[in-house]
Short mmCIF file of C-alpha atoms in Angstrom, two decimals:
data_model
loop_
_atom_site.label_atom_id
_atom_site.label_comp_id
_atom_site.label_asym_id
_atom_site.label_seq_id
_atom_site.Cartn_x
_atom_site.Cartn_y
_atom_site.Cartn_z
CA MET K 1 12.46 40.86 -37.71
CA LEU K 2 10.17 41.84 -34.92
CA GLN K 3 7.37 39.79 -36.53
CA ARG K 4 9.68 36.74 -36.14
CA LEU K 5 10.69 37.51 -32.74
CA ILE K 6 7.19 37.66 -31.23
CA PRO K 7 6.28 34.08 -32.11
CA VAL K 8 9.57 32.55 -31.12
CA SER K 9 9.32 34.44 -27.86
CA LEU K 10 5.76 33.21 -27.17
CA ILE K 11 6.89 29.62 -27.86
CA PHE K 12 9.82 30.09 -25.53
CA LEU K 13 7.48 31.49 -22.68
CA ALA K 14 4.98 28.66 -23.28
CA MET K 15 7.78 26.02 -22.91
CA LEU K 16 9.06 27.77 -19.83
CA ALA K 17 5.74 27.96 -18.23
CA GLY K 18 5.09 24.30 -18.90
CA TYR K 19 8.47 23.34 -17.33
CA PHE K 20 7.91 25.35 -14.09
CA ALA K 21 4.03 24.95 -13.89
CA PRO K 22 4.19 21.80 -11.69
CA THR K 23 6.56 23.16 -9.16
CA ILE K 24 4.53 26.42 -8.98
CA LEU K 25 1.19 24.47 -8.63
CA ALA K 26 2.65 22.27 -5.95
CA GLN K 27 3.12 25.28 -3.73
CA PHE K 28 -0.55 26.14 -3.82
CA LEU K 29 -1.87 22.34 -3.53
CA PRO K 30 -2.33 20.74 -0.09
CA ASP K 31 0.40 18.23 0.86
CA ASP K 32 -0.49 14.56 0.82
CA GLN K 33 -1.83 13.55 4.18
CA GLU K 34 0.53 11.80 6.53
CA VAL K 35 -0.34 8.15 7.18
CA ASP K 36 -0.87 7.33 10.87
CA LEU K 37 0.53 3.76 11.32
CA ALA K 38 -1.41 3.72 14.70
CA GLU K 39 -4.57 3.30 12.62
CA TYR K 40 -3.27 -0.01 11.05
CA CYS K 41 -2.83 -3.40 12.50
CA MET K 42 0.98 -4.08 12.24
CA LEU K 43 1.23 -7.70 11.34
CA SER K 44 4.04 -10.00 13.02
CA THR K 45 4.14 -13.14 14.78
CA GLU K 46 2.34 -11.36 17.50
CA PRO K 47 -1.44 -11.59 17.15
CA CYS K 48 -3.08 -8.29 16.16
CA LYS K 49 -6.75 -7.90 17.15
CA THR K 50 -8.98 -5.30 15.44
CA LYS K 51 -12.67 -5.18 14.58
CA GLY K 52 -13.20 -8.81 15.62
CA ALA K 53 -10.34 -10.13 13.53
CA THR K 54 -7.12 -11.64 14.83
CA ILE K 55 -4.26 -11.62 12.35
CA VAL K 56 -0.87 -13.31 12.61
CA LEU K 57 2.05 -13.66 10.19
CA GLU K 58 4.50 -16.46 9.98
CA HIS K 59 7.57 -14.12 10.46
CA ASP K 60 7.85 -10.72 12.02
CA SER K 61 8.63 -9.11 8.63
CA THR K 62 8.60 -10.21 5.09
CA LYS K 63 11.34 -10.43 2.47
CA PRO K 64 10.84 -9.70 -1.31
CA LEU K 65 9.72 -12.54 -3.41
CA GLU K 66 9.81 -14.94 -0.39
CA PRO K 67 6.33 -16.30 0.54
CA THR K 68 5.10 -15.59 4.12
CA ARG K 69 1.97 -17.23 5.45
CA ILE K 70 -0.84 -15.13 6.91
CA PHE K 71 -3.43 -16.50 9.39
CA VAL K 72 -6.71 -14.72 10.27
CA ILE K 73 -9.30 -15.65 12.72
CA TRP K 74 -12.47 -13.80 11.95
CA PRO K 75 -15.32 -15.69 13.65
CA GLU K 76 -18.13 -13.15 12.52
CA SER K 77 -17.17 -13.64 8.81
CA THR K 78 -18.90 -16.11 6.77
CA ALA K 79 -17.05 -15.31 3.46
CA GLN K 80 -15.66 -18.15 1.44
CA SER K 81 -12.38 -16.13 1.10
CA LEU K 82 -10.80 -12.81 2.35
CA THR K 83 -8.94 -10.43 -0.03
CA LEU K 84 -5.92 -8.42 1.06
CA GLU K 85 -4.84 -5.60 -1.10
CA MET K 86 -1.49 -3.80 -0.22
CA GLU K 87 0.38 -0.81 -1.52
CA GLY K 88 3.83 0.55 -0.72
CA LEU K 89 4.06 3.53 1.66
CA GLU K 90 7.56 4.78 0.96
CA MET K 91 7.43 3.89 -2.80
CA ASP K 92 4.73 3.51 -5.24
CA MET K 93 4.71 -0.10 -6.19
CA GLY K 94 1.17 -0.43 -7.30
CA VAL K 95 -1.42 -2.61 -5.61
CA VAL K 96 -0.77 -6.30 -4.93
CA LYS K 97 -3.66 -8.57 -4.15
CA PHE K 98 -3.89 -11.76 -2.17
CA ARG K 99 -6.52 -14.26 -1.44
CA LEU K 100 -6.98 -15.88 1.95
CA GLU K 101 -9.05 -19.04 1.86
CA ASN K 102 -11.53 -20.21 4.48
CA GLN K 103 -10.29 -23.09 6.41
CA GLY K 104 -13.63 -23.42 8.48
CA ASN K 105 -14.81 -21.98 11.59
CA GLY K 106 -13.86 -18.42 10.69
CA ASN K 107 -10.21 -19.40 10.19
CA TYR K 108 -8.51 -18.17 6.98
CA GLU K 109 -5.17 -18.74 5.61
CA GLY K 110 -3.06 -17.36 2.64
CA GLU K 111 0.40 -16.51 1.49
CA LEU K 112 1.95 -13.16 0.91
CA MET K 113 4.77 -12.56 -1.63
CA LEU K 114 5.57 -8.96 -2.02
CA PRO K 115 7.67 -7.62 -4.98
CA VAL K 116 11.28 -6.45 -4.96
CA CYS K 117 11.96 -2.65 -4.44
CA THR K 118 15.13 -0.56 -4.30
CA LEU K 119 14.72 0.37 -0.77
CA ASP K 120 16.33 -1.60 2.01
CA ALA K 121 13.18 -1.65 4.05
CA MET K 122 9.58 -0.61 3.24
CA THR K 123 6.15 -0.59 4.88
CA TRP K 124 3.24 -2.17 2.82
CA LEU K 125 -0.24 -0.75 3.84
CA GLY K 126 -3.08 -3.11 3.32
CA LYS K 127 -7.02 -3.58 3.45
CA LEU K 128 -8.18 -6.82 4.41
CA SER K 129 -11.77 -7.46 3.53
CA ASN K 130 -14.37 -10.11 3.91
CA GLY K 131 -16.76 -8.21 1.47
CA ASP K 132 -18.69 -6.50 4.16
CA GLU K 133 -16.02 -4.98 6.42
CA ASN K 134 -12.37 -3.82 6.04
CA VAL K 135 -9.50 -3.93 8.38
CA LYS K 136 -6.33 -1.81 7.92
CA THR K 137 -3.20 -3.79 7.96
CA ALA K 138 0.55 -2.92 7.57
CA VAL K 139 3.47 -5.20 6.96
CA ARG K 140 7.27 -4.35 7.15
CA MET K 141 9.36 -5.73 4.38
CA THR K 142 13.22 -5.88 4.67
CA HIS K 143 15.97 -7.24 2.29
CA GLU K 144 17.86 -8.88 5.28
#
């Protein structure tokens, strides 16, 4: 009887440890660093200037699955196109990538279309790149 009880008890303890291990480990691991939105160029109809680039959105905020045009003036950039990678701040939605095409004279233009999420409003953090330099961007998305 005791020989049967020991393996069953060990299996039960292993399952219990596996269930509580993530909670216990989370207590000892450092919290995710807070994002300082002041480091990001908040995109809207007002031009945002950073690192030699000026960025403007067609609208002050975006809506899910509705295209919004983005305009970038980056005189020092000679890239044929810019890439914009964005990911959700409040909810993990993966990374969405956009390409902005060179219109000549350092002017770039593209279109953003962000996916639907279950939150009423969400901030998308982005990295705009010309291949040599990166600019941190942020966009506010609302369902209204």
